[in-house]
CSV table of C-alpha atoms and ligand atoms in Angstrom, one decimal:
chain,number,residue,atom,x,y,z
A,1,UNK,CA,74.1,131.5,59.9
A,2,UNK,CA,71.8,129.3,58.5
A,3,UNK,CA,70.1,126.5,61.1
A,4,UNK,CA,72.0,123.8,59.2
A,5,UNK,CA,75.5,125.0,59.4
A,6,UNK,CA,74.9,125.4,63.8
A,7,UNK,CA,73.4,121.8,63.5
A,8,UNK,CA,76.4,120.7,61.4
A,9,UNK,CA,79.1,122.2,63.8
A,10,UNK,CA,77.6,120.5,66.8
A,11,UNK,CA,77.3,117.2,65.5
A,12,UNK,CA,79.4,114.7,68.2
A,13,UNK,CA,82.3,113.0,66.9
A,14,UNK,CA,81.8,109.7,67.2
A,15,UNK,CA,83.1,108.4,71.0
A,16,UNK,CA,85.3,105.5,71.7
A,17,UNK,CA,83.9,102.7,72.6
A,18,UNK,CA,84.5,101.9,76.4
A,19,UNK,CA,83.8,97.8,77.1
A,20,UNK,CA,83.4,96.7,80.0
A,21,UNK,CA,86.8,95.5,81.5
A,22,UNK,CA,85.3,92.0,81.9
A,23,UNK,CA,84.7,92.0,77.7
A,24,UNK,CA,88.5,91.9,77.2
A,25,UNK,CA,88.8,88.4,79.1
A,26,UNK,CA,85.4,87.0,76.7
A,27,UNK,CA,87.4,84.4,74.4
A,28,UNK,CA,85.4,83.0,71.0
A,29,UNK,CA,84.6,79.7,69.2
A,30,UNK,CA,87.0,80.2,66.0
A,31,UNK,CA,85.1,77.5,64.3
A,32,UNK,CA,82.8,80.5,63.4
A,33,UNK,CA,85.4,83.2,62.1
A,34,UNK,CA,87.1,80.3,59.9
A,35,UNK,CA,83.6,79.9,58.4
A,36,UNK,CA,83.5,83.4,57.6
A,37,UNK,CA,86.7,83.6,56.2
A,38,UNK,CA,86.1,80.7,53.9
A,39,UNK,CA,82.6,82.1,52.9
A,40,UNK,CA,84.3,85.4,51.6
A,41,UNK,CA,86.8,83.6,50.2
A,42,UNK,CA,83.7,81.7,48.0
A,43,UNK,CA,82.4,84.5,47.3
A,44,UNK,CA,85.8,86.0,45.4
A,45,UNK,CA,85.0,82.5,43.3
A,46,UNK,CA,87.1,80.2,45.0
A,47,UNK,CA,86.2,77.0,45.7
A,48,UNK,CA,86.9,75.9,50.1
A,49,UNK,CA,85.8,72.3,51.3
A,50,UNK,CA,83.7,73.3,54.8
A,51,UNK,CA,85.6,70.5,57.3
A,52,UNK,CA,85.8,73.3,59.6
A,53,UNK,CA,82.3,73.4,62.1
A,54,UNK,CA,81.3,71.3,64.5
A,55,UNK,CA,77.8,69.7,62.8
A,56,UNK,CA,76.0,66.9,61.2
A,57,UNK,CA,76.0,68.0,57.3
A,58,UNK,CA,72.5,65.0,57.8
A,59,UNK,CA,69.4,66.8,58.0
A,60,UNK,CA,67.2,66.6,61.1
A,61,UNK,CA,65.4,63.6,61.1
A,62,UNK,CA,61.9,63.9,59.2
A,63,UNK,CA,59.6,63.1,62.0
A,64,UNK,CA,61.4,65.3,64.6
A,65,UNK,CA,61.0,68.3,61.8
A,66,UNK,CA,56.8,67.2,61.5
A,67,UNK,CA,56.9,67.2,64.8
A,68,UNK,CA,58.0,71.3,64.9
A,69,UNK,CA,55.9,71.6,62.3
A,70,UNK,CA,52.5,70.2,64.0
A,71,UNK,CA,53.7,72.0,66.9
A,72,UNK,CA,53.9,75.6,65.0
A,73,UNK,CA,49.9,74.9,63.9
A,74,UNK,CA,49.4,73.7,67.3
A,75,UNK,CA,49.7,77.3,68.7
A,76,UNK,CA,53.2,76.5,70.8
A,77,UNK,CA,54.4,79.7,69.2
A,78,UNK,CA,54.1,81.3,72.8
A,79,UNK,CA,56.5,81.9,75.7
A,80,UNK,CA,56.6,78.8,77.5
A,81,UNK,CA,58.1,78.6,81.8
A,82,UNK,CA,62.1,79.1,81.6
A,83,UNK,CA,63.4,76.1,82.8
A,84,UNK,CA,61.6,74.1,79.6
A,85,UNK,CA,57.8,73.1,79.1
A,86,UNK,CA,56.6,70.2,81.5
A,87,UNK,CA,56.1,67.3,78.6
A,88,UNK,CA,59.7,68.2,77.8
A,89,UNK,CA,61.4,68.0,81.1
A,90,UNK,CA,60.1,64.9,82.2
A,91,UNK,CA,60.8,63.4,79.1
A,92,UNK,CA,64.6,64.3,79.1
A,93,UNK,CA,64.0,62.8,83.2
A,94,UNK,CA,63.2,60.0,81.8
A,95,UNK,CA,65.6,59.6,79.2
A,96,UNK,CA,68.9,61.0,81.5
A,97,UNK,CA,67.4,58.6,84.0
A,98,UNK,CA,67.3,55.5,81.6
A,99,UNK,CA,70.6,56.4,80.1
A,100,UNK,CA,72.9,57.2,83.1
A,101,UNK,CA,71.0,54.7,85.2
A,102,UNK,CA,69.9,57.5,87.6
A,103,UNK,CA,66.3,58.7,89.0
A,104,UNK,CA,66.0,62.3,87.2
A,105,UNK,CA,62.9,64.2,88.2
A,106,UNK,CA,61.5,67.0,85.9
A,107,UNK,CA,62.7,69.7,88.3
A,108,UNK,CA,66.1,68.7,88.0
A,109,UNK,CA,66.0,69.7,84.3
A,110,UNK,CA,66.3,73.1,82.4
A,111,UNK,CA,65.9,73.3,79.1
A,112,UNK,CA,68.0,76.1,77.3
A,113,UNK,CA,68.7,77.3,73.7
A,114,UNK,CA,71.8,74.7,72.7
A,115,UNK,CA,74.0,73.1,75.0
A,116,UNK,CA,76.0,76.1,75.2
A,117,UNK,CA,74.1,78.1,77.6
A,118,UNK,CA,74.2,75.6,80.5
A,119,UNK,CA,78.3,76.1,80.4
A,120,UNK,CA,77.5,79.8,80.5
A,121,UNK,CA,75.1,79.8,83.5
A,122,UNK,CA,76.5,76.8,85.4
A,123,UNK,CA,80.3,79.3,85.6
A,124,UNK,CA,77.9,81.8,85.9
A,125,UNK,CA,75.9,81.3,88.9
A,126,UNK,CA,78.9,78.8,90.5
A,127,UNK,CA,81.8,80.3,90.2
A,128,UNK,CA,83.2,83.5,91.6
A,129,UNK,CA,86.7,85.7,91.4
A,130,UNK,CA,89.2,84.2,92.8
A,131,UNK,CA,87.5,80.7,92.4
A,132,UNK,CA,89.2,77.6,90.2
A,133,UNK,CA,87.8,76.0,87.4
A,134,UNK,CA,89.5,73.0,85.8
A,135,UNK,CA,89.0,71.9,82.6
A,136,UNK,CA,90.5,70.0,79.8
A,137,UNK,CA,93.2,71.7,77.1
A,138,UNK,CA,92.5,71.6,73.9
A,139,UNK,CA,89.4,71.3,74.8
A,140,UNK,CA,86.1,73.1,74.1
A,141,UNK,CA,87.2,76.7,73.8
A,142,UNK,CA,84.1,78.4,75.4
A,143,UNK,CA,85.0,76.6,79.1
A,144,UNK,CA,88.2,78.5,79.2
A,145,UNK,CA,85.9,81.7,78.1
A,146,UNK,CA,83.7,81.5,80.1
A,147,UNK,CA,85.4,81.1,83.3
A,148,UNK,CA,88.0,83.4,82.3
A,149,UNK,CA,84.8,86.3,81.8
A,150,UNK,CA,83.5,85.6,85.1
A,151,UNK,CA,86.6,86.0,86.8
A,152,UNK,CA,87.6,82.8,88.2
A,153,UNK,CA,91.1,81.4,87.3
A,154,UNK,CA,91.1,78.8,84.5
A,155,UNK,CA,92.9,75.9,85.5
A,156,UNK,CA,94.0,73.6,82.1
A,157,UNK,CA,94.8,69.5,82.5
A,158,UNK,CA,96.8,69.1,79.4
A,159,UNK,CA,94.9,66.4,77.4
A,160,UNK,CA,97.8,64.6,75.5
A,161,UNK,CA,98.4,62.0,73.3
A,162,UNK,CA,100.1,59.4,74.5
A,163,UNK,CA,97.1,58.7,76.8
A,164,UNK,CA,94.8,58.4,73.8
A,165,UNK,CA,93.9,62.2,75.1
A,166,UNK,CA,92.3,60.9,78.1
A,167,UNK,CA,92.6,62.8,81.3
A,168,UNK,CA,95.8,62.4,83.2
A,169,UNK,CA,94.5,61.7,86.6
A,170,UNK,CA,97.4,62.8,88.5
A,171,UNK,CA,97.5,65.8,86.9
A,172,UNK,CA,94.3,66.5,87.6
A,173,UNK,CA,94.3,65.5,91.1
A,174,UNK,CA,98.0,67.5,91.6
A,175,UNK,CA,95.9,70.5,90.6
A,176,UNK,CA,93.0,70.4,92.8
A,177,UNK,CA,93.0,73.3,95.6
A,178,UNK,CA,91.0,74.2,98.5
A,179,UNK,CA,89.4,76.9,95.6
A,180,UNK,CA,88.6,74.5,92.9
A,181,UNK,CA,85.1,75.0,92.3
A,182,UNK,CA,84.4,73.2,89.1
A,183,UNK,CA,86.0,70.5,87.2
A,184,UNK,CA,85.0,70.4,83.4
A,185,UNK,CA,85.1,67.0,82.1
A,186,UNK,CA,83.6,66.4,78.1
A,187,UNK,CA,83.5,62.9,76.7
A,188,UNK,CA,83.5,61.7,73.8
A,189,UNK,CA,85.9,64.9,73.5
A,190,UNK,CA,86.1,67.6,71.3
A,191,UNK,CA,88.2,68.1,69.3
A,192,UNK,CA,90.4,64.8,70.3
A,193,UNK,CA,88.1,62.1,69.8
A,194,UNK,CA,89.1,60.8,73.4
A,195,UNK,CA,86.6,59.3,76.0
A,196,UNK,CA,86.7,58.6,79.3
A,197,UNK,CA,86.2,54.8,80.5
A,198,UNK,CA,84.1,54.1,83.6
A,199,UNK,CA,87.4,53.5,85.3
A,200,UNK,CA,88.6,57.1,84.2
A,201,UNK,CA,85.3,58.4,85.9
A,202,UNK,CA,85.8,56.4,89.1
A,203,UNK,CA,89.2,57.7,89.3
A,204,UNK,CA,88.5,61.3,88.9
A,205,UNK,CA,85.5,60.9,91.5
A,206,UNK,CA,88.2,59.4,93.5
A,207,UNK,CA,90.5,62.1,93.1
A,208,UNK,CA,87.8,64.8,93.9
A,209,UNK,CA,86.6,62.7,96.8
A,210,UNK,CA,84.3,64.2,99.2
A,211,UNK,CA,85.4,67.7,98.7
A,212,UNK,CA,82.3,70.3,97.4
A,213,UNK,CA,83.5,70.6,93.8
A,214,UNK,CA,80.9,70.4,90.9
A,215,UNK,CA,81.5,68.5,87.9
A,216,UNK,CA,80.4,70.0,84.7
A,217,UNK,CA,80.0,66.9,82.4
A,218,UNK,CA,79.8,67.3,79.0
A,219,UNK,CA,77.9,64.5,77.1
A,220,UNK,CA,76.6,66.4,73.9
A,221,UNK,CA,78.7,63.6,72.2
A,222,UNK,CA,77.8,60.5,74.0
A,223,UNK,CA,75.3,58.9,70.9
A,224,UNK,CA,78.2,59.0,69.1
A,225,UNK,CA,80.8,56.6,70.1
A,226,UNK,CA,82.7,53.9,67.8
A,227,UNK,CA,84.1,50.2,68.5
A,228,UNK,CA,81.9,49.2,70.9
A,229,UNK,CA,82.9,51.8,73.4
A,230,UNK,CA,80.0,52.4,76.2
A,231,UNK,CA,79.5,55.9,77.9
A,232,UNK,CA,79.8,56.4,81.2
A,233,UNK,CA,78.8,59.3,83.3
A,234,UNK,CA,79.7,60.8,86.8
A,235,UNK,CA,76.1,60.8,87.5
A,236,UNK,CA,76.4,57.7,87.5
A,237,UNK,CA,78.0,57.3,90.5
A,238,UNK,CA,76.8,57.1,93.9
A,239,UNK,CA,76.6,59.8,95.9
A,240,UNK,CA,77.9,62.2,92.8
A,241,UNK,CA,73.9,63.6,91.0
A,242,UNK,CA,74.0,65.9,93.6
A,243,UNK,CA,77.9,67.6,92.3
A,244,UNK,CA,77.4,66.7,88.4
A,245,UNK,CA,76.2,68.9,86.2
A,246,UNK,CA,75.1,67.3,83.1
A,247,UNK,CA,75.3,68.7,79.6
A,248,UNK,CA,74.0,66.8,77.2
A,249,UNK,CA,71.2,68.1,73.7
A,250,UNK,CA,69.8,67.8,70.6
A,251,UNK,CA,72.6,69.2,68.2
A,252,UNK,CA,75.0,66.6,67.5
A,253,UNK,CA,72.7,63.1,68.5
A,254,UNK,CA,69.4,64.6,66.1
A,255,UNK,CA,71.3,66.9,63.8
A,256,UNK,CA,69.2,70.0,64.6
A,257,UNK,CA,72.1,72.5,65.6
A,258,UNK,CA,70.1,75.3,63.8
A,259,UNK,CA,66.8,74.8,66.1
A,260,UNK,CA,68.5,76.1,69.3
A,261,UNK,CA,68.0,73.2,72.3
A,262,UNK,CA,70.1,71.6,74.9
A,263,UNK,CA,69.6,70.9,78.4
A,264,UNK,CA,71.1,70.5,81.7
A,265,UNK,CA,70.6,68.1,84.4
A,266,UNK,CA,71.5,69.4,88.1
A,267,UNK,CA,70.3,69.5,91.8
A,268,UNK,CA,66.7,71.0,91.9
A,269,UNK,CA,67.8,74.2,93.9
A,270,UNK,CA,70.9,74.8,91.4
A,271,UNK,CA,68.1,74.2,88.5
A,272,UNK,CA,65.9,76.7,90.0
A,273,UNK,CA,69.1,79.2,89.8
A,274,UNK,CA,70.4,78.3,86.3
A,275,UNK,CA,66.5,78.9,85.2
A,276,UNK,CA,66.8,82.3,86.8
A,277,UNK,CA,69.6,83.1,84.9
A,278,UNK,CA,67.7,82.1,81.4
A,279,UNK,CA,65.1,84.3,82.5
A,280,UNK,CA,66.9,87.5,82.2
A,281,UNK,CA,69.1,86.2,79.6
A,282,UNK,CA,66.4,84.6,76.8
A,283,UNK,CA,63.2,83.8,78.5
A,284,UNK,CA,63.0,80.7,77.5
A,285,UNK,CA,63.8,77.9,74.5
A,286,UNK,CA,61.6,78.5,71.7
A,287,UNK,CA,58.4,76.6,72.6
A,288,UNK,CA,57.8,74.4,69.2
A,289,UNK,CA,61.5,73.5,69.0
A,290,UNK,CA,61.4,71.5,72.4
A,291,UNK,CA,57.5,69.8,71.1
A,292,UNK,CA,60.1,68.2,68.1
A,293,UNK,CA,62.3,67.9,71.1
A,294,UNK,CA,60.1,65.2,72.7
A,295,UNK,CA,59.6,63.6,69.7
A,296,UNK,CA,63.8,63.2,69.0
A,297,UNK,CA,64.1,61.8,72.6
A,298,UNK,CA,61.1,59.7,72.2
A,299,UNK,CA,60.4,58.5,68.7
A,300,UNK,CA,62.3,56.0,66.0
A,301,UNK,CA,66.5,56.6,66.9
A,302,UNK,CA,67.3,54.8,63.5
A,303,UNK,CA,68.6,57.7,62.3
A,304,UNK,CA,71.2,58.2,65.2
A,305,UNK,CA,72.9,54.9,64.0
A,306,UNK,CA,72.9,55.8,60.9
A,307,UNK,CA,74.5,58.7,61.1
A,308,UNK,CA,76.8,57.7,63.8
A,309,UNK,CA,77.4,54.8,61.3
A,310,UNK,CA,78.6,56.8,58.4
A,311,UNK,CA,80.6,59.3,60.8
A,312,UNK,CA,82.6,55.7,61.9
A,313,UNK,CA,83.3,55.5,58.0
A,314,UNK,CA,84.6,58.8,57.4
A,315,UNK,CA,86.2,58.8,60.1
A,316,UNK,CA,88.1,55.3,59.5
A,317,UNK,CA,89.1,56.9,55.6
A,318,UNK,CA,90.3,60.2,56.8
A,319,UNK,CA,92.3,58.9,59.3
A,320,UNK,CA,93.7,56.1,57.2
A,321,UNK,CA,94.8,58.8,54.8
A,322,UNK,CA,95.9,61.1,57.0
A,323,UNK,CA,98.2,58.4,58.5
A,324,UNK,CA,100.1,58.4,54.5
A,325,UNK,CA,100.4,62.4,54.4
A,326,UNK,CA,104.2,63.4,54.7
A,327,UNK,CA,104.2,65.3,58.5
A,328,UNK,CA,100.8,64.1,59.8
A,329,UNK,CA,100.0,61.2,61.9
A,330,UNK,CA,97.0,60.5,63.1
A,331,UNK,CA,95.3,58.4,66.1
A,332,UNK,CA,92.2,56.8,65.5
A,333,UNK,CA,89.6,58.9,67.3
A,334,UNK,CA,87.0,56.5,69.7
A,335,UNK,CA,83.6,58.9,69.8
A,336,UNK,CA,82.4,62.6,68.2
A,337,UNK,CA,83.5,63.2,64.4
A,338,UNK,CA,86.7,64.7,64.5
A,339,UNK,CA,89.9,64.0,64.1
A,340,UNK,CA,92.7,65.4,65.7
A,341,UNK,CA,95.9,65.1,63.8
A,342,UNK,CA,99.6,66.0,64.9
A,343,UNK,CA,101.3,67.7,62.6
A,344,UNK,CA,104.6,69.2,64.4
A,345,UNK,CA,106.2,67.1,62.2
A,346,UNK,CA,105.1,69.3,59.1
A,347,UNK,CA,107.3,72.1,60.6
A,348,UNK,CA,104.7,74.2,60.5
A,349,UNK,CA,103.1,75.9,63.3
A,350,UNK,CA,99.4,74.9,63.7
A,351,UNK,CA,97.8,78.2,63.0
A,352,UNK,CA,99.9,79.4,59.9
A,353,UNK,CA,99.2,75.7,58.6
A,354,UNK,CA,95.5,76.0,58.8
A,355,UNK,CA,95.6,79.3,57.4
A,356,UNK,CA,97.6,78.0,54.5
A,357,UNK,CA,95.2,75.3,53.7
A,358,UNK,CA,92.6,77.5,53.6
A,359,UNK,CA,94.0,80.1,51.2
A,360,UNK,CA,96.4,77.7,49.4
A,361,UNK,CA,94.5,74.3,49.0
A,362,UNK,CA,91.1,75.8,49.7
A,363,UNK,CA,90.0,73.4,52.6
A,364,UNK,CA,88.9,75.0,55.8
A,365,UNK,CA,89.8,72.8,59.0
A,366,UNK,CA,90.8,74.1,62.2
A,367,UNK,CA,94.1,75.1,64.1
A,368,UNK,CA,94.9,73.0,67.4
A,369,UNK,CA,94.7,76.3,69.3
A,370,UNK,CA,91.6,77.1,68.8
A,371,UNK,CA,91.0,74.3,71.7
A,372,UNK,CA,93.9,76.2,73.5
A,373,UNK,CA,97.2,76.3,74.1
A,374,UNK,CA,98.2,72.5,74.2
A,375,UNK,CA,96.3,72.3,70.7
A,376,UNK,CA,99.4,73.6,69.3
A,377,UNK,CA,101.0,70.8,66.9
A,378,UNK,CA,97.5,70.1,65.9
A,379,UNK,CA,95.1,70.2,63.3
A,380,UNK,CA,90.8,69.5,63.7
A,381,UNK,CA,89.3,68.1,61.0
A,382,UNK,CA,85.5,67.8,61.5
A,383,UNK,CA,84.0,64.5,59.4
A,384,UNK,CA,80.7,66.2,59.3
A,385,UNK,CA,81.0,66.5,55.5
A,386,UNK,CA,80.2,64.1,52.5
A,387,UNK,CA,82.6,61.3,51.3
A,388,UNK,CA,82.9,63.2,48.4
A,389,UNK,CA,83.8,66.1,49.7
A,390,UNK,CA,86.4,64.6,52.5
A,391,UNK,CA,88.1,62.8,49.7
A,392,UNK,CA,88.7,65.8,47.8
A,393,UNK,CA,89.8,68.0,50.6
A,394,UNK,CA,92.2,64.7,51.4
A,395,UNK,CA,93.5,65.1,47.4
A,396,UNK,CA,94.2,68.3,48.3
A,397,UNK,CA,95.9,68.2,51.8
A,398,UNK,CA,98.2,65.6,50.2
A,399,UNK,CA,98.9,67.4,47.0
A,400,UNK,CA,99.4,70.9,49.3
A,401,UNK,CA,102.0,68.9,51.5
A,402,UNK,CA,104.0,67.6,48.3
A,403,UNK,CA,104.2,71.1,47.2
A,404,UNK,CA,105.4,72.6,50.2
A,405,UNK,CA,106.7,70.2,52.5
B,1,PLP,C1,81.9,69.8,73.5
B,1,PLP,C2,80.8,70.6,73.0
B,1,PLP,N1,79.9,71.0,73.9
B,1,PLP,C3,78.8,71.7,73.6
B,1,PLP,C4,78.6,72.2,72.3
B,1,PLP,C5,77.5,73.1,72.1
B,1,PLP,O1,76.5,72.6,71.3
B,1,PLP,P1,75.2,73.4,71.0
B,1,PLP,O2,75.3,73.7,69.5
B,1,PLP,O3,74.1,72.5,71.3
B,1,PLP,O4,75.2,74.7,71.8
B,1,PLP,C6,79.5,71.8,71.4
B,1,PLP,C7,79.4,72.3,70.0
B,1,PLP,O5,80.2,72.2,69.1
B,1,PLP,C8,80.6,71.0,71.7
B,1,PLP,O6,81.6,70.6,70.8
């Protein structure tokens, strides 16, 4: 028997793949499949209008990229200390501080790749099995992942309509228990568009009281509010830095979702914690990304306006056309840029209609449930694309609906 034959009966079938158990509870960000999906259906020549991911179509602004760039020839192509390098953390101190009227000191910051990671090491290294989390449905989907991965029991506030999507106070304070260890708050919201007034804020601290329950606030959004709305953050408060954990980044506010930086802004000794979880997870945030990083935070902010001014223009069209499409109606979103409308009226389910518009009218856009359950009767439709483009995907909603509604 010739030495290829033996090697050729030995060979191991290929095993089964055996997951941990904890992967089968890992949820996703759909956002990114539907782009997939639309980006094979492109490539079989058809033509999809992208209204389905969360970010600026603007590109980041020029002297935030020259600063990256003077940063690369700099040398800061080097690991830099996990929690962020120093000229970095105080300057997010200082901004956080001047922002939500708070004294922020550089320990008290870690910088991390995105916003992302700070919900994935705050649940992380806060909350265990058996432990509550409570955060808001629809609502960002990686919260209910998250928690769901670690263990702990995801406990959704139904964010509805009729309150503008705010939080339903009672609600939330009805679901507090003696093992909630988190409540997840995000405004300006995604995907509603809601926000939460200072009164909102005061009345959820109120709610929580003195009990030892972190807040995880998520701010990404809060450059990006409309009408003459203010943010307000639990930080804020007295007596609540010490229980808030404040997400908040580069992304959305600076259009620079592809460079990777976010931070969070938390008790020094939970700070040093989270930055022992980016240690074993990704060292650190690239280090000439967060040099352009203290030039966004610190340089000209004329191009926040303007793009927050053009989102408030999209966003006032879509929703104004929205409003005349058999089946849909619409509310007018106050911060972030989407828009959120119902559409159990079509008679569709949310998923199926989502799926039809994609494959039928070619424009991608999200199902409701990809926020969760109560984003069932919904659509997301990001505003992050060109007038030109939203009208056309608008031409074609309508026309779809006339056709099939
Ligand atoms: C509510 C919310 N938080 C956080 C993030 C994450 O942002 P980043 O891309 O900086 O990780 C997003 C992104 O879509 C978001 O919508």
């Amino acid at each position: 028997m010739s030495s290829l034959t033996t090697m050729q009966k030995t060979e191991r079938a290929p095993s089964t793949l055996r997951l941990s158990a904890r992967m089968s509870r890992l949820g996703t960000e759909t956002a990114f499949e539907v782009l997939v999906r639309a980006r094979a259906l492109e490539a079989q020549g058809k033509h999809i209008v992208h209204l389905e991911i969360g970010e600026p179509d603007f590109d980041t602004p020029r002297n935030v990229i020259d600063a990256g760039i003077n940063a690369l020839n700099q040398g800061f192509t080097h690991y830099g200390p996990s929690p962020g390098l120093p000229e970095l953390r105080q300057t997010i101190a200082d901004y956080v501080g001047r922002t939500r009227n708070v004294s922020v000191k550089p320990e008290e910051v870690v910088v991390v790749p995105g916003g992302k990671p700070i919900m994935f090491y705050a649940i992380m290294a806060l909350a265990d099995e058996g432990d509550e989390v409570i955060y808001p449905n629809p609502g960002f989907p990686i919260y209910e992942s998250m928690v769901n991965f670690v263990g702990a029991k995801a406990v959704p506030i139904h964010l509805r309509e009729d309150l503008d999507f705010a939080l339903d106070i009672d609600e939330l304070a009805s679901s507090i228990t003696g093992r909630t260890k988190m409540i997840i708050i995000n405004s300006p919201h995604n995907p509603t568009g809601g926000i939460l007034t200072k009164r909102d804020i005061e009345r959820i601290a109120e709610a929580i009281g003195d009990r030892d329950i972190f807040v995880l606030s998520d701010e990404i959004y809060s450059r990006l509010l409309y009408d003459g709305q203010q943010h307000f953050s639990i930080m804020s408060l007295p007596d609540w830095k010490d229980r808030t954990i404040l997400l908040d980044g580069f992304s959305k506010t600076y259009a620079m979702t592809g460079w990777r930086m976010g931070y969070g802004v938390m008790r020094a000794d939970l700070a040093a914690q989270v930055s022992r979880l980016q240690t074993n997870a990704v060292s650190c945030t690239a280090s000439f990304t967060q040099m352009a990083g203290v030039e966004a935070l610190k340089g000209d902010q004329a191009s926040v306006d303007k793009m927050a001014a053009e989102f408030k223009r999209r966003r006032d069209y879509v929703v104004e056309r929205l409003n005349r499409i058999k089946g849909f109606s619409c509310k007018m979103p106050k911060g972030a840029f989407y828009v959120f409308p119902n559409v159990s009226k079509t008679g569709w389910k949310s998923k199926p209609l989502a799926d039809a518009l994609l494959e039928q009218a070619g424009v991608a856009a999200l199902s409701g449930t990809a926020f969760g359950a109560y984003g069932e009767g919904y659509l997301r439709f990001s505003v992050a694309n060109s007038m030109d483009n939203i009208k056309l995907a608008l031409d074609r909603v309508e026309e779809w609906t006339k056709k099939n509604l």
